[in-house]
mmCIF file of C-alpha atoms in Angstrom:
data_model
loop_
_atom_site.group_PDB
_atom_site.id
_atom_site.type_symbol
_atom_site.label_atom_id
_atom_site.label_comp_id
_atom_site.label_asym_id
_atom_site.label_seq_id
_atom_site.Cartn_x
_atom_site.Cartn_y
_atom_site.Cartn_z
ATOM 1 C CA UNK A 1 -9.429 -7.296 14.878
ATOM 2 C CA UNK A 2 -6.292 -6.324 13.298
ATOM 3 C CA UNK A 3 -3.142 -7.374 15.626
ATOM 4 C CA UNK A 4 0.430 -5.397 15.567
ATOM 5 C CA UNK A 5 3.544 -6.688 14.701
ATOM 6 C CA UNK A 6 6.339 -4.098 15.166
ATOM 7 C CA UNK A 7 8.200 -6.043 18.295
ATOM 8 C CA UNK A 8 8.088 -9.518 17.058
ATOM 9 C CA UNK A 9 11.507 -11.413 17.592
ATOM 10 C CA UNK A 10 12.755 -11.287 14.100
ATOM 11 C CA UNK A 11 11.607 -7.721 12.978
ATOM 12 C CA UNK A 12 11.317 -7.610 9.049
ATOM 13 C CA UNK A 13 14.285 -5.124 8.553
ATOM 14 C CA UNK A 14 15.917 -8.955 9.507
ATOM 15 C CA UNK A 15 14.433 -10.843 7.232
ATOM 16 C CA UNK A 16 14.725 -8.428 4.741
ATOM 17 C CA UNK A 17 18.193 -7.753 4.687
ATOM 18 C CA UNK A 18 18.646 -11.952 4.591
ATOM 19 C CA UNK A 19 16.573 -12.619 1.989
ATOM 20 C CA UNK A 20 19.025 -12.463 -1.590
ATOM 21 C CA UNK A 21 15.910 -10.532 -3.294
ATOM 22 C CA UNK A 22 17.343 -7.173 -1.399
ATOM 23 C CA UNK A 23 20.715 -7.389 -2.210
ATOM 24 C CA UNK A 24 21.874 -6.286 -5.530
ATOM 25 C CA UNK A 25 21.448 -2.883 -7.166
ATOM 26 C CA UNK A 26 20.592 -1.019 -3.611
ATOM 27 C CA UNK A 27 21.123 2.506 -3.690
ATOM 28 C CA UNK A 28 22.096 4.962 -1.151
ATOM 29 C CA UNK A 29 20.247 4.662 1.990
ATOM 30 C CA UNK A 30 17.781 7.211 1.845
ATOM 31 C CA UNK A 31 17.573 7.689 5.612
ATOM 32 C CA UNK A 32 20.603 9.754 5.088
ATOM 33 C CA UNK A 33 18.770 12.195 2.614
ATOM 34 C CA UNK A 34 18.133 15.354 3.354
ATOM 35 C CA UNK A 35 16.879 17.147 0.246
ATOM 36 C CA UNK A 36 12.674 17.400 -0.187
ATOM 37 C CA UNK A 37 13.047 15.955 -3.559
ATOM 38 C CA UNK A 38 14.929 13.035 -5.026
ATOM 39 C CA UNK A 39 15.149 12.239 -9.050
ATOM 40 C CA UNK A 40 14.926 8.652 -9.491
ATOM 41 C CA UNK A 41 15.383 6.706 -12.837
ATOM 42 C CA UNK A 42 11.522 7.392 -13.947
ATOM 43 C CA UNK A 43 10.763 10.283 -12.205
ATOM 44 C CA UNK A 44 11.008 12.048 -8.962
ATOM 45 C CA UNK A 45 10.328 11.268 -5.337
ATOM 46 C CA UNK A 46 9.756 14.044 -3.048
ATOM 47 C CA UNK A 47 8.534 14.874 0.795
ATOM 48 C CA UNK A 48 5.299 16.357 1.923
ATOM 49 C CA UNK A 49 3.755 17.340 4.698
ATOM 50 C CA UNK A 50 0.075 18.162 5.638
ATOM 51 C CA UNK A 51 0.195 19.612 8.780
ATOM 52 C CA UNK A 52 -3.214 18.871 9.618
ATOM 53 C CA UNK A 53 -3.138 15.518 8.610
ATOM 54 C CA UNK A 54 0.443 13.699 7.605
ATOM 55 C CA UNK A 55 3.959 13.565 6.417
ATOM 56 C CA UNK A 56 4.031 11.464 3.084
ATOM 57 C CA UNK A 57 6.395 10.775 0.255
ATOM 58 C CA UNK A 58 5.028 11.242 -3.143
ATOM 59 C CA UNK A 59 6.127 10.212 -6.362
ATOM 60 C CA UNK A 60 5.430 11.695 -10.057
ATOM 61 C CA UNK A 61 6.821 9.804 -13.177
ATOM 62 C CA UNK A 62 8.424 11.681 -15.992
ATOM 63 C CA UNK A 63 6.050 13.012 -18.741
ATOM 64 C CA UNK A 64 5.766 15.307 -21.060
ATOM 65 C CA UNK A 65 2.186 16.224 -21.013
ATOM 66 C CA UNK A 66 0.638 18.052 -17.476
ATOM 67 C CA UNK A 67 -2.302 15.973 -17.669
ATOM 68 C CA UNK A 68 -3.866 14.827 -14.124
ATOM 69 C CA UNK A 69 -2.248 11.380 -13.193
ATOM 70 C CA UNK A 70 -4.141 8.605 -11.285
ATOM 71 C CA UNK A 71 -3.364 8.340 -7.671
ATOM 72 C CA UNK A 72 -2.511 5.140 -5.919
ATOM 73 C CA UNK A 73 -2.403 5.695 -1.874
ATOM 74 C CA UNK A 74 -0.012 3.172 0.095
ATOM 75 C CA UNK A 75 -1.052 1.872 3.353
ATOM 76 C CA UNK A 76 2.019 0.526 4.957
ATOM 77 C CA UNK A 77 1.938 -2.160 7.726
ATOM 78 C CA UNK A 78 2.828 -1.731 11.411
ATOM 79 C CA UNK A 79 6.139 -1.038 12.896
ATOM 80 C CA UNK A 80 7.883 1.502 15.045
ATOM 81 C CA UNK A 81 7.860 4.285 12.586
ATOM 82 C CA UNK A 82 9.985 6.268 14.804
ATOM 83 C CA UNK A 83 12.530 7.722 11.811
ATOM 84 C CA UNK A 84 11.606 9.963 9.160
ATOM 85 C CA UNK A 85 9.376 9.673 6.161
ATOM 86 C CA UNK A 86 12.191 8.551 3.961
ATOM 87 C CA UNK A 87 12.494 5.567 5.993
ATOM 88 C CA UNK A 88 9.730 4.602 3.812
ATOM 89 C CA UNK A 89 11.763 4.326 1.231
ATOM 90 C CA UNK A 90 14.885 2.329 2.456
ATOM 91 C CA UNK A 91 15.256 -0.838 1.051
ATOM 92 C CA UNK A 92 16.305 -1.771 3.999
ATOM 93 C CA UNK A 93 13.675 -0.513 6.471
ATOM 94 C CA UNK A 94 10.975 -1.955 8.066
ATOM 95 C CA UNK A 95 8.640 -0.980 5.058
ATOM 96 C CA UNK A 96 10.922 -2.592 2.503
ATOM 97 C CA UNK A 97 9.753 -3.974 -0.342
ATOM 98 C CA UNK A 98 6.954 -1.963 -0.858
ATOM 99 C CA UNK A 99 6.068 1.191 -3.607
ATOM 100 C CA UNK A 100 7.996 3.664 -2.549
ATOM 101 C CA UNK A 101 10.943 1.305 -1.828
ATOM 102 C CA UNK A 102 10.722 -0.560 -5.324
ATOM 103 C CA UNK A 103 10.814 3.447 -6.730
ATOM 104 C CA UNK A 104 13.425 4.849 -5.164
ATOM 105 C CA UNK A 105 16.228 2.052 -5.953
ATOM 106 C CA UNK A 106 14.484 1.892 -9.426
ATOM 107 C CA UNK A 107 13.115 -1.875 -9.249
ATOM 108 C CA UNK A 108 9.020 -0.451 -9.650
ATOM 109 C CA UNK A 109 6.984 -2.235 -12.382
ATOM 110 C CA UNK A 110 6.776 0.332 -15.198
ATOM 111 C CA UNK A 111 3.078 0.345 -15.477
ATOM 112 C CA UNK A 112 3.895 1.792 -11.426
ATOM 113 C CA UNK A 113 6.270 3.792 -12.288
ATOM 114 C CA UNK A 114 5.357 5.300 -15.448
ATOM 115 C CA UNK A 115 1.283 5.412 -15.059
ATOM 116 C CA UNK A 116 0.674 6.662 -11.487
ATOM 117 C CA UNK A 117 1.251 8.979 -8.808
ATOM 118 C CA UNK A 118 1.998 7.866 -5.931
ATOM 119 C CA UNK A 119 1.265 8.560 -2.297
ATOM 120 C CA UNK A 120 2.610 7.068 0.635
ATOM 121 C CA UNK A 121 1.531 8.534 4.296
ATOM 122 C CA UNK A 122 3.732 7.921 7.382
ATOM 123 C CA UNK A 123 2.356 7.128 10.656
ATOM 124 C CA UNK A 124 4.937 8.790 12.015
ATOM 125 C CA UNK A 125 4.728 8.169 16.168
ATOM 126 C CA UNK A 126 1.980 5.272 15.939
ATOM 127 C CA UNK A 127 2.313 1.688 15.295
ATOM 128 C CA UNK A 128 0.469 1.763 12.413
ATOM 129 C CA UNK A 129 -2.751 3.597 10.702
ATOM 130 C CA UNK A 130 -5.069 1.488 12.273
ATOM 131 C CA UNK A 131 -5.082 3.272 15.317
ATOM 132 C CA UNK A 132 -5.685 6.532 14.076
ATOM 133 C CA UNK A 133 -9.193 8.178 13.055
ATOM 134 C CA UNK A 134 -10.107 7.076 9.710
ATOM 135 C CA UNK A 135 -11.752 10.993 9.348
ATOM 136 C CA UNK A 136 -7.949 11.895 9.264
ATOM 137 C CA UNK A 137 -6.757 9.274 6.464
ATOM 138 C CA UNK A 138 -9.268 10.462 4.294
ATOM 139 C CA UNK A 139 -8.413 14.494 5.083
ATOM 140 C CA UNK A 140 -5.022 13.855 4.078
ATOM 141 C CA UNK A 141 -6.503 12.250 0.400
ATOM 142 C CA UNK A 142 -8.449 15.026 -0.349
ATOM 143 C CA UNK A 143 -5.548 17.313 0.321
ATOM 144 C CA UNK A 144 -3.005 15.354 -1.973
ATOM 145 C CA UNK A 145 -5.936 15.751 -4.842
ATOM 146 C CA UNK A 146 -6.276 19.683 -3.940
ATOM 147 C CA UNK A 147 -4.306 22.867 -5.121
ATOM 148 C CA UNK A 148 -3.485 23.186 -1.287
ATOM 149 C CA UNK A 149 -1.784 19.450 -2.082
ATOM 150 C CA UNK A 150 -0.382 20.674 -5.069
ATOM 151 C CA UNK A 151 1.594 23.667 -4.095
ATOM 152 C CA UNK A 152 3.112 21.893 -0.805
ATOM 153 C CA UNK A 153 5.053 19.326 -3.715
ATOM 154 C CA UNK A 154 1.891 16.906 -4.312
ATOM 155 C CA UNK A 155 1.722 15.753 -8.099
ATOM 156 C CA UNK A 156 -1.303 17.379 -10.500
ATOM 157 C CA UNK A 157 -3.849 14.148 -10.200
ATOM 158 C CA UNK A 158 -7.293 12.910 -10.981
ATOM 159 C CA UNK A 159 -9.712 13.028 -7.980
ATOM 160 C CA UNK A 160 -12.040 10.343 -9.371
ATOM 161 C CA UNK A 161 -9.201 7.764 -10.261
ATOM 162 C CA UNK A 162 -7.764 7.429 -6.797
ATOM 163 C CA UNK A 163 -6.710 3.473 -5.932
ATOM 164 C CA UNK A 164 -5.338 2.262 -2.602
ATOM 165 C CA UNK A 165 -2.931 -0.609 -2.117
ATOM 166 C CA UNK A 166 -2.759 -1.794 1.855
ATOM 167 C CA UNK A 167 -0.670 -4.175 3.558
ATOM 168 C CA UNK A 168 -1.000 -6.227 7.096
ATOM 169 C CA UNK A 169 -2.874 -3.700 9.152
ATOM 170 C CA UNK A 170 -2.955 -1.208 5.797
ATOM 171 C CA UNK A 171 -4.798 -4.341 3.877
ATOM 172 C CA UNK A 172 -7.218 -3.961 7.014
ATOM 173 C CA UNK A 173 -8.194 -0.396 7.180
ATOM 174 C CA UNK A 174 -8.070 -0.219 3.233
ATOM 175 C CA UNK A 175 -10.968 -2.676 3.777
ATOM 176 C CA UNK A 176 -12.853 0.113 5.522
ATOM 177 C CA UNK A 177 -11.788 2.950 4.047
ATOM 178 C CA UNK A 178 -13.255 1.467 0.870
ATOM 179 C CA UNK A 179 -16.614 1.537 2.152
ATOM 180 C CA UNK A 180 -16.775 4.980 2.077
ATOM 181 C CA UNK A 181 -17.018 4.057 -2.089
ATOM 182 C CA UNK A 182 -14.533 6.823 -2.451
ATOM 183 C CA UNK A 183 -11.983 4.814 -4.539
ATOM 184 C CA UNK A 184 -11.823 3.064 -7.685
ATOM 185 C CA UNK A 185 -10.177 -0.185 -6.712
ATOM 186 C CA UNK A 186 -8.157 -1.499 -3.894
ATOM 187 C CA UNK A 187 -5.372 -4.208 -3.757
ATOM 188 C CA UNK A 188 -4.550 -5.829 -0.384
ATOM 189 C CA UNK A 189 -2.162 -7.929 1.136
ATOM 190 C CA UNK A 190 -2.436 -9.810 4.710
ATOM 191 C CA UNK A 191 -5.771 -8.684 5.765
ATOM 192 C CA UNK A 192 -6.276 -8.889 9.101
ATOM 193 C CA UNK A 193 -9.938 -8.475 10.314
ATOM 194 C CA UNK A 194 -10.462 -11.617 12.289
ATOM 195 C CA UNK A 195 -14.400 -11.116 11.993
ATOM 196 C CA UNK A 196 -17.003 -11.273 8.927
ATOM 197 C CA UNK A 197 -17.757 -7.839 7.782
ATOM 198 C CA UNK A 198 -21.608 -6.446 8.315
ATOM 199 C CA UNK A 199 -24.151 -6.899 5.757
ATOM 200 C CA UNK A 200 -23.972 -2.736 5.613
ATOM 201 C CA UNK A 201 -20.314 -2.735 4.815
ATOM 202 C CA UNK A 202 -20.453 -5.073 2.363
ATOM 203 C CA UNK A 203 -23.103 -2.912 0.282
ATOM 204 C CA UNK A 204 -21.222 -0.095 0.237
ATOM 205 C CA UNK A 205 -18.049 -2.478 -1.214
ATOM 206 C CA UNK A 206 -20.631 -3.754 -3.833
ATOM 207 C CA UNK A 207 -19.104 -3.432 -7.518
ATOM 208 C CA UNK A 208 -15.721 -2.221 -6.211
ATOM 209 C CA UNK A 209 -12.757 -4.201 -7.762
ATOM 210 C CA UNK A 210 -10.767 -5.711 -5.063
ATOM 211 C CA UNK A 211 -7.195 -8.295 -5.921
ATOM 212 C CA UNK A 212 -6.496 -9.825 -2.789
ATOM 213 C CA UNK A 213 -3.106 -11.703 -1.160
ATOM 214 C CA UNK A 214 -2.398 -13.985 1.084
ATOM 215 C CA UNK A 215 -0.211 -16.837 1.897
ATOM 216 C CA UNK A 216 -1.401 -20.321 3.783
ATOM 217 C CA UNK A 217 1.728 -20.132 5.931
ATOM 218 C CA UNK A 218 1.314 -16.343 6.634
ATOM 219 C CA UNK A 219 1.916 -16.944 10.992
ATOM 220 C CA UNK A 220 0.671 -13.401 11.833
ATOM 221 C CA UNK A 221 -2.852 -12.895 10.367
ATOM 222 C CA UNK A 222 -3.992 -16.378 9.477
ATOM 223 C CA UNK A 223 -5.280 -16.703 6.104
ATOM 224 C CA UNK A 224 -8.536 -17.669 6.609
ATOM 225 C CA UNK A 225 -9.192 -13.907 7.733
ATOM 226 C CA UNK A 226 -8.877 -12.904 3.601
ATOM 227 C CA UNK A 227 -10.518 -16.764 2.849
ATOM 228 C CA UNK A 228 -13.270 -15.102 5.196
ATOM 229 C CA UNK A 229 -13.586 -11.692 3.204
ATOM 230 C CA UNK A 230 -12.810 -12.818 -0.655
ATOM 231 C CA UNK A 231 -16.208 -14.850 0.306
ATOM 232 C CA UNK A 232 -18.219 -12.178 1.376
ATOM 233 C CA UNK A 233 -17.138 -9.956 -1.583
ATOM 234 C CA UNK A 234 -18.096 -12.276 -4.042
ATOM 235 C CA UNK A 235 -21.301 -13.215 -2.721
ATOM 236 C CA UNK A 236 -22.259 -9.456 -2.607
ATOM 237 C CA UNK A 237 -20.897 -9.086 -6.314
ATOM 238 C CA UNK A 238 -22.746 -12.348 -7.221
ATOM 239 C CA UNK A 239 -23.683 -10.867 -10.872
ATOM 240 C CA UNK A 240 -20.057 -9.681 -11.232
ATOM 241 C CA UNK A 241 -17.735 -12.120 -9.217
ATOM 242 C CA UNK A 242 -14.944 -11.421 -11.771
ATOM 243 C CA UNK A 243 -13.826 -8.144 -9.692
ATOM 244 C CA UNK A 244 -12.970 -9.869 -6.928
ATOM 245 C CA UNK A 245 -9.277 -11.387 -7.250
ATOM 246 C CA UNK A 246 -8.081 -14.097 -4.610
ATOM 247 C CA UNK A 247 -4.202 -14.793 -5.287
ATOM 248 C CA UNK A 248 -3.632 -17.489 -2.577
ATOM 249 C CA UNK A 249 -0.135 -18.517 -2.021
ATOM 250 C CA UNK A 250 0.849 -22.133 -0.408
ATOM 251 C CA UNK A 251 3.832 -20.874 1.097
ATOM 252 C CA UNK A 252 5.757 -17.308 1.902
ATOM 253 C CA UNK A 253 7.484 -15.950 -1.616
ATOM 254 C CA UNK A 254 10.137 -13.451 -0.322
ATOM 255 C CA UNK A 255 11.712 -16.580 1.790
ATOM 256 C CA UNK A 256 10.522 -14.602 5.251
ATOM 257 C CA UNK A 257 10.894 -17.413 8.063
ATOM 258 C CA UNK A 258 10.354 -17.431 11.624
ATOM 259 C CA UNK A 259 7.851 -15.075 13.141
ATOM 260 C CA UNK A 260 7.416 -13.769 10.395
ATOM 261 C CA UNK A 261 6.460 -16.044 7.555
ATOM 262 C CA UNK A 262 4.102 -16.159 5.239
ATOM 263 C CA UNK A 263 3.578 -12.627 5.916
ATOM 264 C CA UNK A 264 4.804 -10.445 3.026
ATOM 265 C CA UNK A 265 2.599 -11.183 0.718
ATOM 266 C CA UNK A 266 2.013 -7.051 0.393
ATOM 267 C CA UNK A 267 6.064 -7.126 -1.115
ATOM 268 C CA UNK A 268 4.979 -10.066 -3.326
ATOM 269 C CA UNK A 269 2.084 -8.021 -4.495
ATOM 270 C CA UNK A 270 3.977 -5.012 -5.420
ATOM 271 C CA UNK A 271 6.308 -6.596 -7.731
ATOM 272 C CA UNK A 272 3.716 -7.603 -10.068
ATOM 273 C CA UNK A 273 3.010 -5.696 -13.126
ATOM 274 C CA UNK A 274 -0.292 -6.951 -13.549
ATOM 275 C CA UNK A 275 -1.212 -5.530 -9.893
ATOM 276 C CA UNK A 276 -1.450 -2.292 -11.586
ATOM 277 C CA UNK A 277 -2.840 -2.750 -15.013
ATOM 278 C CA UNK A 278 -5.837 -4.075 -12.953
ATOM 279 C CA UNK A 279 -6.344 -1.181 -10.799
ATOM 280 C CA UNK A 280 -6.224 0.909 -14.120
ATOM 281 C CA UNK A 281 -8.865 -0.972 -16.000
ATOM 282 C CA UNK A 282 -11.297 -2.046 -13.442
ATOM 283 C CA UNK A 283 -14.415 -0.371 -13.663
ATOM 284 C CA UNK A 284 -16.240 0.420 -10.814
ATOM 285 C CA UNK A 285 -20.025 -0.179 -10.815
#
């Protein structure tokens, strides 16, 4: 099962602010904002809240025509979460390095930036997603992709082109959430299900495009957990092993050491352009 992280010696706000990769070009930290809404340099990042469900930062590009967007949903990875939704966004914070970071202080991949919505839930009070009911993950989807959504700030999207993108114990209950077939493609990053998924799981993942990180030297959720399920996807898409993506590093890229290396793979995966123009053309069967 998935394992938490949040109180490990060297937390990754540490490692973060070491590593050279978060140094230049950081804006404001945007613990200190107050305002709902926030124009960055490709569009605008704004609060949310759900009452029922979540609070959430969302983010809709700049564009001209009010067509519905595709949605990607973050999962972020445990940690203390014990500051306000825009902590998801400090390139600083303990959830560095991923989307809504990379958008605020203008560093996204442009096919992230200028091709999707974005949605990025806060579990705001728990350690991480994983411990919460998945019922109440998916609620808070279907209300982004609603009018209800839409008049508390959410951006005008497409309900049948929703993507996730998980990391650490997000990579894990992306995993599941998938198998309720409700999304088009997932990307994950440090999955950590220490078991083999059931034969019934793995039909309901059949045909759904799924790219994959991990790093050898990752010394919180061992690699051979994603070795474990990249397997098990492909032999259940055995006519169509092409949708399943395996990027496999040797060693950590972001230069995380200590008890926390190897593991930030999910800020690796982020950066990449190509991440993104997957999720867009994969088809699922």
């Amino acid at each position: 099962m998935a394992a938490s992280h949040f109180d490990l010696p060297l937390s990754r706000r540490e490692a973060i602010s070491s590593s050279s990769a978060f140094l230049p070009g950081i804006l404001s930290n945007p613990g200190q904002v107050q305002a709902r809404e926030v124009s960055v340099s490709r569009g605008t990042l704004r609060d949310v809240v759900d009452d029922a469900t979540y609070a959430a930062l969302v983010y809709e590009p700049k564009r001209k025509e009010q067509t519905p967007l595709p949605l990607l949903v973050v999962l972020h990875e445990a940690g203390r979460n014990d500051e306000t939704v825009w902590s998801l966004a400090d390139p600083l914070g303990e959830h560095a390095g991923l989307a809504p970071s990379l958008l605020f202080t203008g560093r996204a991949p442009t096919a992230l930036a200028d091709k999707f919505a974005m949605v990025a839930p806060y579990s705001a009070g728990k350690r991480s997603f994983y411990e919460e009911p998945r019922s109440k993950i998916l609620q808070f989807i279907e209300w982004v992709c609603s009018e209800a959504g839409q008049r508390a700030g959410c951006p005008y999207v497409d309900p049948n082109s929703v993507y996730l993108f998980g990391f650490s114990d997000g990579a894990t209950l992306a995993v599941e959430l998938a198998t309720t077939r409700r999304f088009r493609a997932c990307t994950i990053a440090a999955y950590g299900f220490s078991g083999t998924l059931p034969k019934l799981a793995l039909d309901r993942l059949k045909g759904i495009p799924f790219w994959v990180f991990h790093s050898a030297d990752d010394v919180i959720f061992p690699v051979v957990y994603s070795d474990r399920l990249v397997t098990s996807l492909r032999t259940a898409n055995t006519e169509n092993t092409e949708i399943i993506r395996y990027t496999r590093y040797d060693k950590d890229q972001e230069g995380f050491e200590g008890s926390v290396r190897g593991h930030s793979t999910g800020i690796t995966a982020t950066k990449l352009p190509d991440v993104y123009e997957f999720l867009l053309t994969s088809n699922r069967a």
